[in-house]
Short mmCIF file of C-alpha atoms in Angstrom, two decimals:
data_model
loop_
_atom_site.label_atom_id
_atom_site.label_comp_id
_atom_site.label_asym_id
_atom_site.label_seq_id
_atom_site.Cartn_x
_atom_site.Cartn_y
_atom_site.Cartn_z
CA UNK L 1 0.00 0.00 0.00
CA UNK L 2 1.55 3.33 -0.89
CA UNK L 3 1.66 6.34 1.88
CA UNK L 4 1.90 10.12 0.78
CA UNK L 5 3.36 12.86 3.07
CA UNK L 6 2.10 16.34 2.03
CA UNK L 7 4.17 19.49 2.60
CA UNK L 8 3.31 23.10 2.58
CA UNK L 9 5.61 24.96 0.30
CA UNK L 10 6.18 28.75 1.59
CA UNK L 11 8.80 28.67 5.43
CA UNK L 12 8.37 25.30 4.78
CA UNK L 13 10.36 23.75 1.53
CA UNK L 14 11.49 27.28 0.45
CA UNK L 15 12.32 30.84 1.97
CA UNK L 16 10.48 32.93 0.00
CA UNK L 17 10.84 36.17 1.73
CA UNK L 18 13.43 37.54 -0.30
CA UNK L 19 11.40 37.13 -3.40
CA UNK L 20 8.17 38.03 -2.21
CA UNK L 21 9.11 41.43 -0.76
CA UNK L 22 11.11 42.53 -3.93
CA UNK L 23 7.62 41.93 -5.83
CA UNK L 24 5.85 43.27 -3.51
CA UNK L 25 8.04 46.78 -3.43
CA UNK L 26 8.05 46.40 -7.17
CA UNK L 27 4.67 46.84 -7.75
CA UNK L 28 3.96 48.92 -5.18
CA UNK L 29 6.10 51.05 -6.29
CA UNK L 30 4.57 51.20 -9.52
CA UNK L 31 1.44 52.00 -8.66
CA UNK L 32 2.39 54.46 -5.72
CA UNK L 33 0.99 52.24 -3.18
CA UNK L 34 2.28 52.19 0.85
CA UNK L 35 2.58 48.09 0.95
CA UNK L 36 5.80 47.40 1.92
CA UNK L 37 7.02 43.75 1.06
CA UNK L 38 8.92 43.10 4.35
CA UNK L 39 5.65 43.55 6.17
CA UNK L 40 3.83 41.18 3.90
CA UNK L 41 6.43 38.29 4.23
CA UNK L 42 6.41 38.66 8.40
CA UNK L 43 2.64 37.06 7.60
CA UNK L 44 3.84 34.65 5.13
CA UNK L 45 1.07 31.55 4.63
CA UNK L 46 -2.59 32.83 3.38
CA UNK L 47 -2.62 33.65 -0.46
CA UNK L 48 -1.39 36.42 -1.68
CA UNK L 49 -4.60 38.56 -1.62
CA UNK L 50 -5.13 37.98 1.54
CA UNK L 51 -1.71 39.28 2.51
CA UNK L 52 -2.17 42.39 1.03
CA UNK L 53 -5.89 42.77 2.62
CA UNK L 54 -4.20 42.23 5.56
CA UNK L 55 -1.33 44.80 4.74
CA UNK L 56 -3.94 48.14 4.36
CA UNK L 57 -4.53 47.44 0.73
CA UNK L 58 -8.03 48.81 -0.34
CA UNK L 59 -9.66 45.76 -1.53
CA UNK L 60 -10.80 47.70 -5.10
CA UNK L 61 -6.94 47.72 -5.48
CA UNK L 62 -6.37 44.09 -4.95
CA UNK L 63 -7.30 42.63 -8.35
CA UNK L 64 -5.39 44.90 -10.11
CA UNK L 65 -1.82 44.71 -7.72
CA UNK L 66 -2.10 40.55 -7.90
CA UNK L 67 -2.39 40.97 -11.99
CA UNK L 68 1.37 42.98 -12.12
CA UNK L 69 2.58 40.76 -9.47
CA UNK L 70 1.53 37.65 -11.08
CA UNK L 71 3.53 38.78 -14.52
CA UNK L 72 6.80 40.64 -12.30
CA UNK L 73 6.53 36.95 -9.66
CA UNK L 74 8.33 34.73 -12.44
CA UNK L 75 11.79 36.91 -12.30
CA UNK L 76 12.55 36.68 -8.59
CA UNK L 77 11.59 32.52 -8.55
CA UNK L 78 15.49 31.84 -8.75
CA UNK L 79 15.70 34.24 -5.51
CA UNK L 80 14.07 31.94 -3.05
CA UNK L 81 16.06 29.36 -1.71
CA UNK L 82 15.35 25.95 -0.15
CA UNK L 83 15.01 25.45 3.49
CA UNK L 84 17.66 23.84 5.16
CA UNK L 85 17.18 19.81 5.00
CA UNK L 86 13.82 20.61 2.28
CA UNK L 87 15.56 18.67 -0.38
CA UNK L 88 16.69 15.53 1.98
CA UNK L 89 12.81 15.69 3.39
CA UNK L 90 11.68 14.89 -0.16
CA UNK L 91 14.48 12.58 -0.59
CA UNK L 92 13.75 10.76 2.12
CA UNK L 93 9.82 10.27 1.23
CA UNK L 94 10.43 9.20 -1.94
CA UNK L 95 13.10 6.66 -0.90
CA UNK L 96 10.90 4.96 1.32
CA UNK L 97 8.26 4.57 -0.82
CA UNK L 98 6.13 7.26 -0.26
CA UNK L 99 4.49 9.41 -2.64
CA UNK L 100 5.14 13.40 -2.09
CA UNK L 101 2.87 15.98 -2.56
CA UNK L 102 3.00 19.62 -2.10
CA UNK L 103 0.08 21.81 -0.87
CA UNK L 104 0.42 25.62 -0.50
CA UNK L 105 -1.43 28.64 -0.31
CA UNK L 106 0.92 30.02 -3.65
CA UNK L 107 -0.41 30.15 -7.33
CA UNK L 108 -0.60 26.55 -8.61
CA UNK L 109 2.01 27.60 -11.73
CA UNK L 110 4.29 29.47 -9.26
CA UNK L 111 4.90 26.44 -7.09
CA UNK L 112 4.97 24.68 -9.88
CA UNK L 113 8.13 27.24 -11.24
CA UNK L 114 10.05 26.81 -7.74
CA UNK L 115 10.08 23.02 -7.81
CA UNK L 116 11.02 22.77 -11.78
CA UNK L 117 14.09 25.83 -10.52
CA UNK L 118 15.02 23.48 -7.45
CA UNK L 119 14.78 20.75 -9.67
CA UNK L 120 12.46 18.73 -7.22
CA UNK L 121 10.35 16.07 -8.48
CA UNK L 122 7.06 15.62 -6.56
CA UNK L 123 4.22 13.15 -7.30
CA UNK L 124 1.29 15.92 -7.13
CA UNK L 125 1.00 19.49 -6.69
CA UNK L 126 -2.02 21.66 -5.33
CA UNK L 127 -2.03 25.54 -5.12
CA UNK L 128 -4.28 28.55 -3.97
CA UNK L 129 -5.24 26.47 -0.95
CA UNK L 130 -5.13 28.05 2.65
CA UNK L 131 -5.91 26.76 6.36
CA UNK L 132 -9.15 24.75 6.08
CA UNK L 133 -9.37 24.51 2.22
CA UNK L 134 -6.35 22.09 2.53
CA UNK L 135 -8.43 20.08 4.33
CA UNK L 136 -9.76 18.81 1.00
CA UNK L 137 -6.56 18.31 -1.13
CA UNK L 138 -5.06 15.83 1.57
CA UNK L 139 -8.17 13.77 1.78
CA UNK L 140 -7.93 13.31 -2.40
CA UNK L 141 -4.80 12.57 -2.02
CA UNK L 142 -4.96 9.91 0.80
CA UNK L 143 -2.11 12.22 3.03
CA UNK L 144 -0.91 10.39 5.98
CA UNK L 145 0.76 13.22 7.12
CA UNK L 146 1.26 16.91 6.41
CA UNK L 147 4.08 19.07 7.31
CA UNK L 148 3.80 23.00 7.59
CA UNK L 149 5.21 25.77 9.46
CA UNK L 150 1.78 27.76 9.94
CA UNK L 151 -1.24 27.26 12.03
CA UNK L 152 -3.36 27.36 9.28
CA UNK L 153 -1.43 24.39 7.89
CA UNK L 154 -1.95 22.68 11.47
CA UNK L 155 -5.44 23.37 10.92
CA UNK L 156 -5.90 21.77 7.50
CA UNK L 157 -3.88 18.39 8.41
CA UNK L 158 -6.77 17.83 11.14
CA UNK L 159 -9.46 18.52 9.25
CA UNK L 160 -8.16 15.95 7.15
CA UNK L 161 -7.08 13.16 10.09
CA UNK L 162 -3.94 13.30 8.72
CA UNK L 163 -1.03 13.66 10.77
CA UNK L 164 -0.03 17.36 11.97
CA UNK L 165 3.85 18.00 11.51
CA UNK L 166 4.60 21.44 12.45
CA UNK L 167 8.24 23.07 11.90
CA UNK L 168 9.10 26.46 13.64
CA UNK L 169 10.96 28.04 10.48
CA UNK L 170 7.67 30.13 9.53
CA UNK L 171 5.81 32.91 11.25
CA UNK L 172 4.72 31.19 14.00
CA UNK L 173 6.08 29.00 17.27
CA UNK L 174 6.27 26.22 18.84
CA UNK L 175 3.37 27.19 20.89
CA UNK L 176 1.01 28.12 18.07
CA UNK L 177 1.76 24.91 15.92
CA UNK L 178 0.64 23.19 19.56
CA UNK L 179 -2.39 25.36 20.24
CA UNK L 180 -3.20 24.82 16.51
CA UNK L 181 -3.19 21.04 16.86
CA UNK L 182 0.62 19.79 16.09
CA UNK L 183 0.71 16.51 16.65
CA UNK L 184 4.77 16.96 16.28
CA UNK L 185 7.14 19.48 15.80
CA UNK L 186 11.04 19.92 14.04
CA UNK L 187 13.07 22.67 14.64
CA UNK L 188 13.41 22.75 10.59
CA UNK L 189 13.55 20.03 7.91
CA UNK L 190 16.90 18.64 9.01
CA UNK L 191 15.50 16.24 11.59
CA UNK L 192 12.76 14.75 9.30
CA UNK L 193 14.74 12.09 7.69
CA UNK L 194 15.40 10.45 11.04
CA UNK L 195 11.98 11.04 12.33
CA UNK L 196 10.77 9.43 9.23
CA UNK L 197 12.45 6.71 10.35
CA UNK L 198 10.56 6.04 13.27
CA UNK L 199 7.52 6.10 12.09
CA UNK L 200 5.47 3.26 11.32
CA UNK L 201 4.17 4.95 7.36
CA UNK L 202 4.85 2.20 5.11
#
């Protein structure tokens, strides 16, 4: 019987903060907007729209700022870097039989650009998902397990009984990943291959 681990993709597989805020400061420096990107990646998990809600941006303004940063996003892929032990994590599902599948609140095609860049294979990928709404992704794709740095990502792994596997290299602690209903939590991605091990998955 195969297994599938899921994994968030933003503080979880990748740092996209650099990235993020020089798109953000891009555009709104185009249109003459007061966003600044370094706010907007200190909140890093809901979709991008939300972020910006979230940031003071008039909501009639939204449609039009995620448009620009959609067609400016594609230049600063190559400035995100993986997470420390992201790649091994992978590694380490796939050579154990398990299938790996990504679920993140990012554009389906942008994900989709940062694994093809880090040159990671994955068995499925699911975008434009957030909290809850993941919920639904793991269930269709039978997740065991799903691994996150957000609460939100805590939240969606229980509303689909699949294991909660919080790490502490997003926006939020220990604490929060806890209160949000980690069932476990790494430090970062380093220690997953040996937790892995432990596990009875396969």
């Amino acid at each position: 019987m195969s297994w599938t681990v899921g994994f968030d993709l933003d503080m979880t597989l990748i740092d996209s903060r650099p990235g993020v805020a020089r798109a953000v400061d891009v555009v709104a420096g185009e249109f003459a907007l007061p966003v600044r990107g370094a706010d907007v990646v200190d909140k890093l998990g809901p979709p991008m729209p939300m972020l910006l809600a979230e940031a003071g941006l008039a909501a009639e303004l939204v449609p039009a700022f995620i448009t620009r940063y959609r067609e400016f996003y594609p230049s600063v892929v190559a400035e995100m870097p993986a997470l420390p032990g992201a790649e091994a994590a992978l590694t380490a599902v796939a050579e154990r039989g398990g299938r790996v599948l990504v679920v993140t609140g990012k554009h389906t095609p942008f994900a989709q650009l940062h694994l093809d860049h880090l040159g990671w294979r994955v068995d499925a990928v699911v975008g434009d998902l957030w909290a809850g709404a993941k919920s639904a992704a793991l269930r269709e794709h039978a997740a065991h397990m799903f691994v996150g740095d957000h609460a939100g990502d805590m939240r969606g792994a229980k509303g689909a009984d699949a294991l909660a596997v919080g790490v502490t290299t997003g926006p939020c602690s220990a604490d929060e990943l806890r209160a949000a209903g980690a069932d476990v939590i790494l430090a970062d991605l380093t220690d997953f291959p040996a937790w892995l091990d432990a596990q009875a998955v396969a």
